Each structure stands twice: as C-alpha cells, then as structure tokens.
C-alpha cells in the first residue's frame, strides 16, 4: 500500500541526487524529490520527461543526470507530447506481452513550459486521455533565463520584463488560473500542492499515478533569486502562501472539489507581499491601491473555491 | 569534478548513467554550514524531506550527518527543524562553536 509516512518513505531510494546546479534554497528540487519518492510506491517504476526550464538545465548538465530514473530532456513546448509518446509505446508493448511492470509516466515543466509555451501540448495530451501525470513546478516567471514575466507571474510582481518604475507598477496583468483551465478539460484528477505539506503533496502524487487517465499537479515553487528572498525561508514562504490563500491547496477528483487546507485565520496578503523584494515597490504610496486590488481579487477567488466545495458536497449528498 | 566519460563510453542519447551528477561537488557554494546536534534531534525527518540537495542521508529511519559534498548551506533544514537541532555557522568557523 502506498504510504506517506516519512519514516517508511526514507527507506525508498532517493531518485534525485545531490550535485545538481539549482540555486541554494530552490523549491524545484524539493518538489521533484517529494514527487519521485511518492511515485515509486507499490512497485511502480518512473519514466519522466522535463521541458526546458530551471530544473532541466540544472539537473541534466551534459553528460550528467541527477535523475535515477529514465528521463527525456525535451524542448520547452513538448514535455507532455514526449510523455504521451512514451506512454503510447508502453501500452503497445504491454498489449504485445513484451512488458509487464507498472510504470508511472510523469511529465515535469516549469510555469513557462506549462502555462505558456508547453500549453498546447499539455492541452492535447489531456484531451487525448493519456495515462500520465503532469507536474508543474510554478515559480511564477522564466527564472532560468533571467526572471522574465510569464502567464504565471502574479499581478504587481517585479520581473526584468515587467519592471517597476515611474510609470509601471510591475506586472499589470493577473496570474492565469491554470489549475482551473486543466480542470475544464474534465480530467479525472487535478490538484494544487505545496512542498511545505509534504504528506499532502505525496498523497496527491500517489493518487495521480494510481488514477487511470491524465492527471495534473500544480505545485508552488519559491525562487530565492527571482522572488528576492533569503534561501532559508523557502518552505516558510510556501506556508505563508497557503495561510494568505495566495496558493490554496485543493484537489478536484472526478469533478468534485475539496479544499485540503483552510487557514484558521486567513492572513492579509500584505504579509505575503512584504516577504519578498519582488513586491517591494507596491508599498510606495502611488502603488498602495494595488495591494487593495490584489486582496480583493484573492478574496473573490477564495470565496469561489469555498462556494464550489460547498456546492459539490451538496450535490454528492443529494445523489446519495 | 571527476573525470568525464569518454566518447566511446557513452550510450546513445549522450548521458552515461542516471544519477551521475552525484559526483559533482557543490559543497564549495556554501557560506554557512549546518551543524546538527544529535542529542537534541528527535529524528522527525522534517529536514530530510525539504532539503533541495538530497544532502541529508537517512539510514534505518534516522538521519545521519549532513553530506558536505552536496550541501549548499541554504539553511532550510535549520529553519524547519521543530526543535532547533540545526545551527548555521559561517564556513570555517565550525570549531569555534
Ligand atoms: S543547508 Fe540546505 S542544502 Fe544543506 S543540508 Fe540543510 S537544507 Fe540541505
Ligand atoms: S528536523 Fe531536526 S529533529 Fe527533525 S530529524 Fe532533522 S535535525 Fe532531527
């Protein structure tokens, strides 16, 4: 049986080695470690693909690989297409009786490779219904190439292509709600997770790899360089993101939404914005109104989630 | 860094062996070193599961000394330890503690 007990998981092989070149305190390798530890449960082997991004360039420096699983180093736009091909080949081999084991096919991508450039291949793979899990480590910008804005960059954040200055207040546009877009494909399972709750994250991975069909996990991944924070607070920031409802933890299983963490006291978004220098300029008098706007937008989103959860619960009770 | 694979030692696709990145030394990136007090440690493994550099080895369910070949000194383990068993000390000043 799959387990999320840390003691039991610590007996499993570590499938991502040290020696990779991610920056100190990066959220990406923490996420990959937790995903791989959880996915290899119940005798499953892992086959992965990864799109261009921080994790690809830092864990697969020629001729080395930090991955102790077969990994396909794909281009920016086709991590999901690559894993589709691998999964289709596997099904064919199984049908021909040439292979028997269970394999978890996992495609990884950053937010650039998932929200933006790889979106068409992700959408296609979801729609075709391949049996795979897509893991997006969302660090909210193109960090690998020098902190350029992406569709995942939140409103008000500084990036090198959405700078703050006398005219611009950082990025003007809101963050794309990719988890909701994926859910709209009608996939059997999708969720948002965060590495500060490893057991919740790993339970979601286990659910995803054990579910037949395309599954999606969107995981918040702090970036000390791009978010401008000290490397030791990476996990604390994840916690703050959940406590301010900037990054709600929830899952949608066969259309039913459940929120996995509800802060006892929802913290104001100000605390989140204050914790990272990428939001520093928002505290200048001319930008303060943006903080109110951001708070209002977050409150609305959180309200929608709560309402949807309540609605889904009611539906379920009625059908019983 | 140790010797790179020679051309004829490589398999098609270019990468010699999964996990070969392990040989790379990233310990030189550190400014601060995590020092673990094993008397205080309660073996909850909270540090192990959040280390970005797979630098906290666990054997028989218990964490061992940090792997200084890979640890980059980010300090996450020290912040996350619930009983403050890990202290970050400036590299080279470990003995003054
Ligand atoms: S300081 Fe960072 S890299 Fe070193 S053991 Fe702690 S968490 Fe891992
Ligand atoms: S987090 Fe602290 S108490 Fe827990 S295993 Fe690590 S050093 Fe020990």
XYZ file of C-alpha atoms and ligand atoms in Angstrom:
433
model
C 0.000 0.000 0.000
C 1.135 3.498 -0.756
C 2.305 5.392 2.300
C 3.129 8.985 3.121
C 4.891 8.130 6.385
C 8.268 9.873 6.285
C 9.931 7.001 8.150
C 8.694 4.479 5.603
C 9.480 6.692 2.618
C 13.020 7.212 3.882
C 13.662 3.545 3.059
C 12.883 4.167 -0.598
C 15.702 5.009 -2.999
C 16.463 8.723 -3.401
C 15.766 9.232 -7.094
C 17.181 12.762 -7.435
C 20.838 13.018 -6.423
C 22.645 15.987 -4.971
C 25.340 17.649 -7.056
C 22.802 19.314 -9.344
C 23.186 23.014 -10.043
C 19.924 24.518 -8.758
C 20.470 27.640 -6.649
C 20.692 27.179 -2.859
C 17.197 27.131 -1.368
C 15.414 26.452 -4.690
C 11.929 24.967 -4.355
C 12.204 22.927 -7.577
C 14.422 20.048 -6.429
C 12.448 19.746 -3.163
C 9.311 19.202 -5.228
C 10.956 16.717 -7.591
C 12.348 14.740 -4.640
C 8.951 14.533 -2.986
C 7.218 13.593 -6.255
C 9.711 10.832 -7.082
C 9.703 9.418 -3.545
C 5.930 9.145 -3.613
C 5.552 7.915 -7.199
C 7.707 4.812 -6.798
C 5.192 3.247 -4.406
C 3.630 -0.185 -4.922
C 6.497 -1.401 -7.088
C 5.934 1.275 -9.709
C 8.827 2.497 -11.815
C 9.011 6.073 -13.017
C 9.661 7.356 -16.543
C 9.889 11.136 -16.781
C 10.194 13.931 -19.270
C 11.057 17.509 -18.489
C 10.650 20.654 -20.504
C 13.241 23.390 -20.754
C 13.488 25.351 -17.540
C 15.485 25.739 -14.344
C 15.126 22.125 -13.312
C 16.072 20.792 -16.709
C 19.226 22.857 -17.090
C 20.341 22.317 -13.501
C 19.719 18.572 -13.197
C 20.850 17.408 -16.637
C 24.169 19.099 -17.317
C 25.886 17.190 -20.096
C 26.968 14.436 -19.742
C 25.464 14.032 -16.286
C 21.986 13.485 -14.907
C 20.802 13.907 -11.334
C 17.855 11.606 -12.080
C 17.975 7.948 -11.139
C 15.037 7.308 -13.457
C 14.909 7.362 -17.252
C 14.332 10.968 -18.184
C 13.703 12.560 -21.541
C 15.145 16.055 -21.865
C 12.536 17.603 -24.151
C 12.156 21.075 -25.591
C 10.246 23.925 -23.999
C 6.940 23.175 -25.671
C 6.638 19.416 -25.651
C 7.132 17.740 -22.274
C 3.525 16.492 -22.383
C 3.801 15.366 -26.031
C 7.001 13.460 -25.252
C 5.442 11.608 -22.343
C 2.371 10.865 -24.494
C 4.602 9.049 -26.973
C 6.396 7.103 -24.264
C 3.097 6.093 -22.681
C 1.617 5.033 -26.031
C 4.679 2.888 -26.759
C 4.375 1.301 -23.310
C 0.726 0.422 -23.892
C 1.650 -1.170 -27.181
C 4.450 -3.220 -25.582
C 2.051 -4.347 -22.874
C -0.531 -5.391 -25.436
C 2.074 -7.420 -27.254
C 3.061 -9.084 -23.987
C 6.594 -7.680 -24.178
C 6.498 -5.794 -20.895
C 4.677 -6.394 -17.662
C 5.723 -3.903 -14.975
C 3.770 -0.877 -13.802
C 5.161 2.492 -14.848
C 4.227 5.975 -13.707
C 4.712 8.386 -16.587
C 5.429 11.843 -15.238
C 5.978 14.991 -17.276
C 7.612 17.906 -15.489
C 7.591 21.526 -16.535
C 8.092 24.931 -15.001
C 5.436 27.604 -15.321
C 6.957 28.901 -18.565
C 6.892 25.416 -20.063
C 3.389 24.724 -18.738
C 1.263 27.885 -18.524
C 2.713 29.358 -21.716
C 4.984 27.612 -24.187
C 4.022 23.991 -23.480
C 0.337 24.695 -23.049
C -0.819 23.359 -26.399
C 0.971 20.032 -25.934
C -0.350 19.777 -22.368
C -3.896 20.509 -23.504
C -3.577 17.985 -26.327
C -2.246 15.238 -24.078
C -5.029 15.861 -21.537
C -7.660 15.739 -24.245
C -6.281 12.536 -25.793
C -6.517 10.961 -22.369
C -3.041 9.502 -21.975
C -2.364 7.764 -18.695
C 0.180 10.155 -17.217
C 0.733 12.759 -14.543
C 1.851 16.279 -15.325
C 3.718 18.128 -12.581
C 4.148 21.875 -12.916
C 6.634 23.458 -10.509
C 5.372 27.009 -10.577
C 7.980 29.618 -9.638
C 5.950 32.341 -11.308
C 8.389 33.570 -14.002
C 11.038 32.486 -16.526
C 13.724 32.216 -13.869
C 16.242 30.159 -15.823
C 16.728 32.839 -18.474
C 16.796 35.742 -16.031
C 13.418 36.388 -14.380
C 11.145 37.328 -17.280
C 7.399 37.531 -16.689
C 5.218 34.527 -17.565
C 1.494 33.837 -17.559
C 2.018 32.607 -14.003
C 3.598 35.804 -12.675
C 1.165 37.385 -10.228
C -0.104 40.915 -10.569
C 2.233 43.531 -9.129
C 5.371 41.382 -9.160
C 8.595 42.833 -10.488
C 10.344 40.908 -13.269
C 13.040 42.023 -15.706
C 10.420 42.345 -18.452
C 7.744 43.792 -16.148
C 9.856 46.220 -14.144
C 8.661 48.786 -11.676
C 9.480 52.422 -12.303
C 7.898 55.838 -12.562
C 5.245 54.528 -14.950
C 4.963 50.765 -14.466
C 3.999 49.060 -11.167
C 5.491 45.656 -12.046
C 3.272 43.203 -13.918
C -0.159 44.679 -14.595
C -1.951 41.503 -15.578
C -3.351 38.826 -13.270
C -1.979 35.290 -12.941
C -3.547 32.726 -15.244
C -5.555 30.150 -13.270
C -4.045 27.099 -14.920
C -5.402 24.548 -12.452
C -8.939 25.673 -13.326
C -8.132 25.524 -17.052
C -6.828 21.969 -16.679
C -9.913 21.017 -14.643
C -12.053 22.315 -17.514
C -10.577 19.519 -19.674
C -12.580 17.143 -17.473
C -9.520 15.227 -16.258
C -10.132 12.594 -13.563
C -7.790 14.234 -11.068
C -6.037 17.554 -10.621
C -4.730 19.374 -7.576
C -2.691 22.212 -6.170
C 0.003 21.302 -3.669
C 2.960 22.786 -1.874
C 6.203 21.286 -0.526
C 5.639 22.701 2.976
C 2.996 19.991 3.366
C 4.966 17.043 2.013
C 2.485 14.401 3.099
C -0.402 16.155 1.357
C 1.777 16.619 -1.731
C 2.875 12.988 -1.765
C -0.646 11.684 -1.191
C -1.693 13.684 -4.251
C 1.155 12.223 -6.294
C 0.128 8.723 -5.265
C -3.467 9.413 -6.162
C -2.425 10.840 -9.525
C -0.169 7.958 -10.549
C -2.743 5.384 -9.425
C -5.537 7.079 -11.392
C -6.177 5.889 -14.939
C -6.018 8.827 -17.326
C -4.378 12.257 -17.375
C -3.748 13.914 -14.005
C -2.272 17.271 -13.166
C -0.473 18.703 -10.145
C 0.318 22.386 -9.849
C 2.943 22.940 -7.162
C 4.167 26.257 -5.798
C 7.955 26.562 -6.056
C 9.647 29.542 -4.377
C 12.659 31.023 -6.193
C 15.107 32.914 -3.942
C 16.695 34.686 -6.931
C 13.536 35.712 -8.726
C 11.303 36.366 -5.746
C 14.133 38.117 -3.946
C 14.114 36.291 -0.619
C 16.670 34.575 1.604
C 17.219 30.941 0.644
C 16.391 29.580 4.104
C 12.735 30.747 4.107
C 11.620 28.814 1.006
C 9.370 26.455 2.963
C 8.122 29.223 5.283
C 7.011 31.180 2.207
C 5.029 28.193 0.980
C 3.268 28.132 4.331
C 2.545 31.837 4.102
C 1.147 31.360 0.588
C -1.334 28.826 1.978
C -2.179 30.965 5.018
C -2.896 34.041 2.877
C -4.833 31.915 0.313
C -2.428 33.122 -2.385
C -1.899 29.403 -3.099
C -4.906 27.392 -1.932
C -4.350 23.664 -1.518
C -7.213 21.773 -3.132
C -7.988 18.836 -5.358
C -10.664 18.028 -7.902
C -11.421 14.331 -8.136
C -13.941 13.243 -10.760
C -15.385 16.729 -10.778
C -15.673 17.052 -7.007
C -13.624 19.815 -5.417
C -12.202 19.519 -1.885
C -10.093 22.127 -0.148
C -7.285 20.396 1.726
C -6.222 23.281 3.925
C -8.287 26.123 5.343
C -6.286 28.600 7.422
C -7.853 29.136 10.843
C -7.172 32.796 10.400
C -6.665 33.967 6.823
C -3.632 36.260 6.850
C -3.716 39.537 4.890
C -1.952 39.448 1.512
C 0.209 42.330 2.746
C 2.238 39.802 4.743
C 2.878 37.766 1.621
C 3.845 40.841 -0.405
C 6.154 42.052 2.348
C 8.021 38.757 2.482
C 9.582 39.154 -0.975
C 11.513 42.005 -2.531
C 9.826 41.440 -5.913
C 6.786 43.205 -4.394
C 8.748 45.942 -2.612
C 7.576 48.798 -4.866
C 3.921 48.038 -4.069
C 4.418 49.697 -0.699
C 5.223 53.062 -2.317
C 2.275 55.481 -1.828
C 1.459 55.596 -5.553
C 1.070 51.798 -5.713
C -0.664 51.095 -2.396
C -4.071 50.896 -4.099
C -2.802 47.825 -5.938
C -2.450 45.967 -2.641
C -6.163 46.533 -2.011
C -6.944 45.313 -5.519
C -4.826 42.204 -5.077
C -6.513 41.473 -1.732
C -9.980 41.888 -3.263
C -9.130 39.566 -6.160
C -7.758 36.917 -3.793
C -10.817 37.145 -1.545
C -13.074 36.657 -4.550
C -11.114 33.593 -5.706
C -11.089 32.054 -2.255
C -14.827 32.705 -1.942
C -15.403 30.938 -5.264
C -13.433 27.917 -4.094
C -15.379 27.683 -0.838
C -18.686 28.043 -2.713
C -17.721 25.391 -5.251
C -16.704 22.996 -2.482
C -19.993 23.530 -0.656
C -21.931 23.045 -3.906
C -20.088 19.809 -4.736
C -20.729 18.482 -1.231
C -24.434 19.210 -1.563
C -24.598 17.527 -4.959
C -22.949 14.460 -3.532
C -25.348 14.289 -0.603
C -28.339 14.652 -2.914
C -27.171 11.838 -5.143
C -26.735 9.503 -2.172
C 34.938 17.380 -10.600
C 35.848 13.825 -11.508
C 36.739 12.588 -14.980
C 34.094 12.997 -17.676
C 33.021 9.907 -19.569
C 34.932 9.282 -22.761
C 33.050 9.395 -26.021
C 33.023 5.632 -26.584
C 31.853 5.015 -23.022
C 28.621 6.877 -23.615
C 25.362 5.283 -24.532
C 23.163 6.579 -27.337
C 21.443 9.738 -26.166
C 24.570 11.077 -24.602
C 24.049 10.592 -20.890
C 26.306 7.965 -19.373
C 24.367 6.975 -16.324
C 21.359 8.138 -14.321
C 22.399 9.788 -11.081
C 25.935 10.523 -12.316
C 25.557 14.132 -11.207
C 26.228 12.860 -7.711
C 29.967 13.103 -8.414
C 29.794 16.888 -8.748
C 30.988 18.880 -5.753
C 28.596 21.669 -4.770
C 29.859 21.995 -1.195
C 32.025 24.927 -2.306
C 28.854 27.006 -2.763
C 28.346 27.221 0.997
C 28.780 30.337 3.093
C 27.136 28.773 6.159
C 27.384 25.171 7.345
C 24.522 23.341 9.057
C 25.737 21.800 12.316
C 23.381 19.177 13.735
C 23.139 18.456 17.448
C 22.141 14.794 17.548
C 21.391 14.976 21.282
C 18.557 17.422 20.548
C 17.388 15.833 17.279
C 14.144 13.875 17.633
C 14.511 12.146 14.230
C 11.294 13.561 12.807
C 12.904 13.778 9.321
C 11.341 17.190 8.661
C 14.763 18.418 7.482
C 15.321 15.456 5.177
C 12.110 15.878 3.205
C 12.750 19.570 2.405
C 16.470 19.583 1.575
C 16.807 20.692 -2.073
C 20.176 18.998 -2.414
C 19.402 15.485 -1.156
C 22.165 16.206 1.349
C 20.637 14.666 4.467
C 21.170 10.907 4.338
C 18.750 8.653 6.226
C 19.576 5.115 7.305
C 17.235 2.815 9.197
C 14.752 5.649 9.615
C 17.269 8.035 11.196
C 19.052 10.993 9.709
C 22.842 10.950 9.711
C 25.496 13.658 9.352
C 24.838 16.120 6.516
C 26.614 15.284 3.275
C 29.027 18.221 2.925
C 29.937 17.208 -0.625
C 26.467 18.325 -1.778
C 25.056 20.679 0.908
C 24.901 24.264 -0.398
C 24.202 25.779 3.017
C 20.782 27.184 2.161
C 19.653 26.893 5.792
C 16.179 25.498 5.072
C 16.836 22.500 7.336
C 17.766 24.790 10.242
C 14.597 26.875 9.807
C 12.328 23.831 9.514
C 13.726 21.764 12.393
C 10.993 21.851 15.068
C 13.434 21.509 17.972
C 16.232 23.796 16.693
C 18.730 20.971 16.478
C 20.468 22.538 13.467
C 22.592 25.713 13.691
C 24.054 27.545 10.724
C 27.666 28.536 11.296
C 29.921 30.529 8.989
C 32.086 28.157 6.939
C 35.493 27.739 8.553
C 34.264 28.760 11.993
C 32.671 25.410 12.876
C 35.289 24.690 15.539
C 34.654 27.919 17.419
C 31.172 26.721 18.342
S 21.661 23.710 4.468
Fe 20.263 23.382 2.740
S 21.431 22.037 1.352
Fe 22.441 21.935 3.356
S 21.509 20.150 4.368
Fe 20.342 21.979 5.008
S 18.617 22.066 3.579
Fe 20.161 20.702 2.662
S 14.292 18.348 11.579
Fe 15.567 18.498 13.415
S 14.710 16.999 14.840
Fe 13.862 16.510 12.833
S 15.311 14.976 12.021
Fe 16.020 16.975 11.276
S 17.549 17.630 12.800
Fe 16.352 15.981 13.732
